[in-house]
Amino acid sequence: KTFLLLQPAVSVGNVGQLAIDLVISTLGMTKVGYFYTDCLVPMVGNNPYATAEENSTELSINAEVYLLPSRKLVVLQIRSPFIKNKYRAFSEALLAWVLSSKCARVILLSSSHAYQRDDEQLLGTPLRYLLTPALEESVAGVIQGLKWKEMEKVAAYPGVNDTEKVLNIPGGGITKLLFTECCSKGIEMAVLLKFCSEGDNIPDAFALVNYLNEWLQLIKCEVTTSSQWKIPSSWRLLFGSGLPPALF
């Protein structure tokens, strides 16, 4: 009941998933199970966090659960995209699991298209947060102390009606749906996200996980730097395995 669930959204640049990789690898979290669902594209591969030849042949699938009892932390890592029109079914299954296991709170790591920001969102840091009403009361003071910027609402009809504001997270995948569902169900949830573009998103992942660490202090230090996170072995293949020598 006191455990925190940390998970990514499958969003632009896969930033949330890369940040989760860093958390699992650095904290040495133990895989304890799978999240079985037909909402994700099926996949199987070798252990992405292999540290030696002995454990490199362990198999991984599209949604797995990792645990760190000492920090009361549960992590759900998602490794494949959603099947079309399966967003809502996945959201319902995930939140049913959260409610049945009575997780204390949920943190979703996400991202959003940088090119679709409005004028207000162009100012200051590219990092934003959202809190459900159920969580806001208990952590509002902490968040204010961190001087974070809340995700701004944007005009529903730009240029036609600028007074009506709505939450818009383009490129955020399931982020908005999960957040609004958690608001209606009274689930304590926070969304941490970064504006970014597709490309080499490793720096974005480091920025997002450092942002998370400012709050949770997963790594105890005055100032968190990229070098303090352990890069998983699978990142060597983020951009493929190189050009085959036979080409030359």
Tab-separated table of C-alpha atoms in Angstrom:
chain	number	residue	atom	x	y	z
A	1	LYS	CA	0.000	0.000	0.000
A	2	THR	CA	2.958	2.326	0.436
A	3	PHE	CA	4.635	1.471	-2.858
A	4	LEU	CA	5.180	3.983	-5.660
A	5	LEU	CA	4.573	2.856	-9.258
A	6	LEU	CA	6.877	4.451	-11.832
A	7	GLN	CA	6.173	3.922	-15.528
A	8	PRO	CA	6.750	5.504	-18.953
A	9	ALA	CA	4.360	6.665	-21.615
A	10	VAL	CA	5.168	5.510	-25.150
A	11	SER	CA	5.666	9.058	-26.411
A	12	VAL	CA	7.791	11.158	-28.761
A	13	GLY	CA	11.463	10.154	-28.717
A	14	ASN	CA	10.733	7.290	-26.285
A	15	VAL	CA	12.118	9.608	-23.601
A	16	GLY	CA	10.095	8.119	-20.742
A	17	GLN	CA	11.181	4.589	-21.621
A	18	LEU	CA	14.854	5.599	-21.822
A	19	ALA	CA	14.591	7.363	-18.454
A	20	ILE	CA	13.037	4.221	-16.927
A	21	ASP	CA	15.956	2.215	-18.348
A	22	LEU	CA	18.343	4.432	-16.392
A	23	VAL	CA	16.371	3.993	-13.152
A	24	ILE	CA	16.229	0.188	-13.438
A	25	SER	CA	19.894	-0.127	-14.415
A	26	THR	CA	21.269	2.305	-11.817
A	27	LEU	CA	19.239	0.968	-8.892
A	28	GLY	CA	19.839	-2.661	-9.884
A	29	MET	CA	16.133	-3.445	-9.740
A	30	THR	CA	14.925	-7.058	-9.813
A	31	LYS	CA	12.466	-8.278	-12.438
A	32	VAL	CA	9.509	-9.805	-10.583
A	33	GLY	CA	6.947	-10.357	-13.306
A	34	TYR	CA	5.211	-9.317	-16.497
A	35	PHE	CA	2.241	-7.111	-17.305
A	36	TYR	CA	0.266	-9.306	-19.675
A	37	THR	CA	-1.779	-7.333	-22.203
A	38	ASP	CA	-2.957	-7.654	-25.804
A	39	CYS	CA	-2.814	-3.862	-26.220
A	40	LEU	CA	0.907	-3.716	-27.055
A	41	VAL	CA	2.733	-4.956	-30.148
A	42	PRO	CA	4.201	-8.372	-29.192
A	43	MET	CA	7.978	-8.510	-28.878
A	44	VAL	CA	10.723	-10.580	-27.316
A	45	GLY	CA	14.430	-9.921	-26.947
A	46	ASN	CA	17.514	-10.474	-24.839
A	47	ASN	CA	18.007	-9.022	-21.359
A	48	PRO	CA	18.446	-5.236	-21.893
A	49	TYR	CA	20.247	-4.868	-18.557
A	50	ALA	CA	22.747	-7.705	-19.016
A	51	THR	CA	25.905	-7.308	-16.940
A	52	ALA	CA	27.641	-10.546	-17.944
A	53	GLU	CA	27.435	-13.290	-20.545
A	54	GLU	CA	25.560	-15.498	-18.053
A	55	ASN	CA	22.494	-13.246	-17.832
A	56	SER	CA	22.587	-11.836	-21.371
A	57	THR	CA	20.422	-14.659	-22.746
A	58	GLU	CA	17.505	-14.041	-20.374
A	59	LEU	CA	14.412	-13.092	-22.347
A	60	SER	CA	12.479	-9.840	-22.053
A	61	ILE	CA	9.033	-9.008	-23.425
A	62	ASN	CA	6.978	-5.887	-24.110
A	63	ALA	CA	5.847	-5.041	-20.550
A	64	GLU	CA	7.744	-6.076	-17.432
A	65	VAL	CA	7.596	-5.262	-13.725
A	66	TYR	CA	10.673	-4.506	-11.607
A	67	LEU	CA	10.901	-4.106	-7.831
A	68	LEU	CA	13.115	-2.391	-5.258
A	69	PRO	CA	11.613	-3.213	-1.828
A	70	SER	CA	14.109	-1.069	0.105
A	71	ARG	CA	12.778	2.075	-1.629
A	72	LYS	CA	9.180	0.816	-1.906
A	73	LEU	CA	9.462	1.296	-5.655
A	74	VAL	CA	7.743	-0.666	-8.431
A	75	VAL	CA	8.614	0.040	-12.066
A	76	LEU	CA	6.606	-0.963	-15.119
A	77	GLN	CA	8.743	-0.803	-18.260
A	78	ILE	CA	6.991	-0.766	-21.649
A	79	ARG	CA	9.085	-1.657	-24.700
A	80	SER	CA	6.722	-1.661	-27.681
A	81	PRO	CA	4.091	0.666	-29.165
A	82	PHE	CA	0.356	0.359	-28.684
A	83	ILE	CA	-1.860	-1.460	-31.137
A	84	LYS	CA	-4.241	0.965	-32.846
A	85	ASN	CA	-7.341	1.823	-30.800
A	86	LYS	CA	-6.065	-0.086	-27.745
A	87	TYR	CA	-5.109	2.957	-25.642
A	88	ARG	CA	-8.307	2.960	-23.588
A	89	ALA	CA	-8.302	-0.795	-22.978
A	90	PHE	CA	-4.715	-0.595	-21.707
A	91	SER	CA	-5.560	2.379	-19.493
A	92	GLU	CA	-8.475	0.486	-17.925
A	93	ALA	CA	-6.360	-2.638	-17.307
A	94	LEU	CA	-3.483	-0.649	-15.837
A	95	LEU	CA	-5.646	1.412	-13.476
A	96	ALA	CA	-7.557	-1.696	-12.393
A	97	TRP	CA	-4.181	-3.195	-11.410
A	98	VAL	CA	-3.179	0.014	-9.593
A	99	LEU	CA	-6.445	0.045	-7.621
A	100	SER	CA	-6.391	-3.680	-6.797
A	101	SER	CA	-2.761	-3.570	-5.616
A	102	LYS	CA	-3.451	-0.311	-3.736
A	103	CYS	CA	-0.339	1.532	-4.935
A	104	ALA	CA	0.163	4.697	-2.929
A	105	ARG	CA	0.803	6.807	-6.021
A	106	VAL	CA	1.778	6.650	-9.690
A	107	ILE	CA	4.394	8.681	-11.565
A	108	LEU	CA	4.279	8.725	-15.368
A	109	LEU	CA	7.355	9.803	-17.351
A	110	SER	CA	6.427	11.268	-20.720
A	111	SER	CA	7.335	13.706	-23.492
A	112	SER	CA	5.621	16.047	-25.921
A	113	HIS	CA	6.410	17.536	-29.329
A	114	ALA	CA	8.621	20.612	-28.911
A	115	TYR	CA	7.433	22.133	-32.193
A	116	GLN	CA	3.807	22.265	-31.028
A	117	ARG	CA	4.403	24.467	-27.995
A	118	ASP	CA	2.532	27.751	-27.706
A	119	ASP	CA	4.241	31.049	-26.822
A	120	GLU	CA	3.925	30.551	-23.056
A	121	GLN	CA	5.434	27.069	-23.230
A	122	LEU	CA	8.474	28.368	-25.088
A	123	LEU	CA	9.587	30.267	-21.986
A	124	GLY	CA	11.985	28.800	-19.430
A	125	THR	CA	12.665	25.116	-18.870
A	126	PRO	CA	11.397	22.449	-21.317
A	127	LEU	CA	10.335	20.291	-18.330
A	128	ARG	CA	6.775	20.276	-16.979
A	129	TYR	CA	4.636	18.464	-14.409
A	130	LEU	CA	0.977	17.647	-13.749
A	131	LEU	CA	-0.647	16.509	-10.485
A	132	THR	CA	-4.065	14.946	-9.998
A	133	PRO	CA	-6.274	16.614	-7.326
A	134	ALA	CA	-5.817	13.548	-5.087
A	135	LEU	CA	-2.038	14.063	-5.043
A	136	GLU	CA	-1.876	17.847	-5.162
A	137	GLU	CA	-2.655	18.453	-1.490
A	138	SER	CA	0.063	16.147	-0.163
A	139	VAL	CA	2.935	17.240	-2.427
A	140	ALA	CA	2.079	20.807	-3.424
A	141	GLY	CA	4.498	22.256	-0.864
A	142	VAL	CA	7.370	20.063	-2.050
A	143	ILE	CA	6.739	20.907	-5.705
A	144	GLN	CA	6.595	24.632	-4.944
A	145	GLY	CA	9.928	24.319	-3.168
A	146	LEU	CA	11.431	22.806	-6.313
A	147	LYS	CA	10.110	25.772	-8.351
A	148	TRP	CA	8.855	23.521	-11.128
A	149	LYS	CA	6.571	24.722	-13.928
A	150	GLU	CA	3.146	23.136	-14.288
A	151	MET	CA	2.066	22.069	-17.765
A	152	GLU	CA	0.163	24.998	-19.229
A	153	LYS	CA	-3.270	24.639	-20.765
A	154	VAL	CA	-3.600	25.964	-24.309
A	155	ALA	CA	-6.398	27.642	-26.252
A	156	ALA	CA	-8.968	25.118	-27.455
A	157	TYR	CA	-9.559	27.147	-30.625
A	158	PRO	CA	-6.447	29.310	-31.245
A	159	GLY	CA	-7.261	32.564	-32.992
A	160	VAL	CA	-11.013	31.978	-32.643
A	161	ASN	CA	-11.539	31.616	-28.893
A	162	ASP	CA	-8.418	32.111	-26.761
A	163	THR	CA	-10.286	32.167	-23.438
A	164	GLU	CA	-11.291	28.485	-23.421
A	165	LYS	CA	-8.220	26.522	-22.292
A	166	VAL	CA	-7.653	22.749	-22.502
A	167	LEU	CA	-4.879	20.326	-21.607
A	168	ASN	CA	-3.023	19.285	-24.745
A	169	ILE	CA	-0.028	16.912	-24.850
A	170	PRO	CA	0.769	16.315	-28.555
A	171	GLY	CA	3.038	13.328	-29.048
A	172	GLY	CA	2.365	12.206	-25.470
A	173	GLY	CA	0.640	8.954	-26.413
A	174	ILE	CA	-1.461	7.675	-23.515
A	175	THR	CA	-0.400	10.484	-21.157
A	176	LYS	CA	-3.500	12.691	-21.286
A	177	LEU	CA	-5.911	9.735	-21.149
A	178	LEU	CA	-4.194	8.199	-18.110
A	179	PHE	CA	-4.021	11.549	-16.341
A	180	THR	CA	-7.696	12.404	-16.848
A	181	GLU	CA	-8.743	8.871	-15.822
A	182	CYS	CA	-6.668	9.139	-12.630
A	183	CYS	CA	-8.278	12.505	-11.890
A	184	SER	CA	-11.779	11.011	-12.185
A	185	LYS	CA	-10.918	7.879	-10.166
A	186	GLY	CA	-9.190	9.750	-7.330
A	187	ILE	CA	-5.798	8.117	-7.968
A	188	GLU	CA	-2.683	9.948	-6.780
A	189	MET	CA	-0.718	10.509	-9.978
A	190	ALA	CA	2.005	12.835	-11.218
A	191	VAL	CA	3.113	13.300	-14.815
A	192	LEU	CA	6.661	14.515	-15.469
A	193	LEU	CA	7.363	15.355	-19.088
A	194	LYS	CA	9.850	17.040	-21.395
A	195	PHE	CA	9.311	18.883	-24.649
A	196	CYS	CA	11.556	17.292	-27.282
A	197	SER	CA	11.957	16.255	-30.910
A	198	GLU	CA	12.680	12.886	-32.494
A	199	GLY	CA	16.377	12.104	-32.927
A	200	ASP	CA	19.099	11.308	-30.424
A	201	ASN	CA	16.953	11.476	-27.292
A	202	ILE	CA	19.552	10.266	-24.800
A	203	PRO	CA	20.152	13.827	-23.468
A	204	ASP	CA	16.378	14.230	-23.054
A	205	ALA	CA	16.240	10.987	-21.047
A	206	PHE	CA	18.999	12.200	-18.724
A	207	ALA	CA	17.218	15.546	-18.289
A	208	LEU	CA	13.926	13.818	-17.429
A	209	VAL	CA	15.447	11.323	-14.969
A	210	ASN	CA	17.394	14.144	-13.266
A	211	TYR	CA	14.099	16.050	-13.011
A	212	LEU	CA	12.519	13.002	-11.350
A	213	ASN	CA	15.505	12.698	-9.010
A	214	GLU	CA	15.088	16.277	-7.784
A	215	TRP	CA	11.828	15.104	-6.227
A	216	LEU	CA	12.336	11.427	-5.298
A	217	GLN	CA	16.078	11.522	-4.528
A	218	LEU	CA	16.643	8.068	-6.038
A	219	ILE	CA	20.319	8.985	-6.141
A	220	LYS	CA	21.447	10.918	-3.070
A	221	CYS	CA	23.561	13.870	-4.183
A	222	GLU	CA	23.643	17.663	-4.197
A	223	VAL	CA	23.491	18.001	-7.993
A	224	THR	CA	22.616	15.055	-10.230
A	225	THR	CA	24.726	14.638	-13.376
A	226	SER	CA	24.481	12.230	-16.293
A	227	SER	CA	27.596	10.339	-15.186
A	228	GLN	CA	25.862	9.207	-11.974
A	229	TRP	CA	23.328	7.103	-13.880
A	230	LYS	CA	24.327	3.635	-15.085
A	231	ILE	CA	23.748	3.245	-18.821
A	232	PRO	CA	22.282	-0.212	-19.629
A	233	SER	CA	24.181	-2.471	-22.014
A	234	SER	CA	21.309	-2.411	-24.543
A	235	TRP	CA	21.934	1.277	-25.289
A	236	ARG	CA	24.918	0.294	-27.420
A	237	LEU	CA	22.386	-0.758	-30.058
A	238	LEU	CA	20.054	2.262	-29.889
A	239	PHE	CA	21.074	3.307	-33.397
A	240	GLY	CA	21.648	-0.175	-34.798
A	241	SER	CA	24.733	-2.343	-34.792
A	242	GLY	CA	26.837	-0.344	-37.227
A	243	LEU	CA	27.586	-0.854	-40.899
A	244	PRO	CA	28.456	-4.408	-41.970
A	245	PRO	CA	32.138	-4.592	-43.088
A	246	ALA	CA	31.015	-6.581	-46.154
A	247	LEU	CA	29.648	-3.317	-47.628
A	248	PHE	CA	33.202	-2.130	-48.138
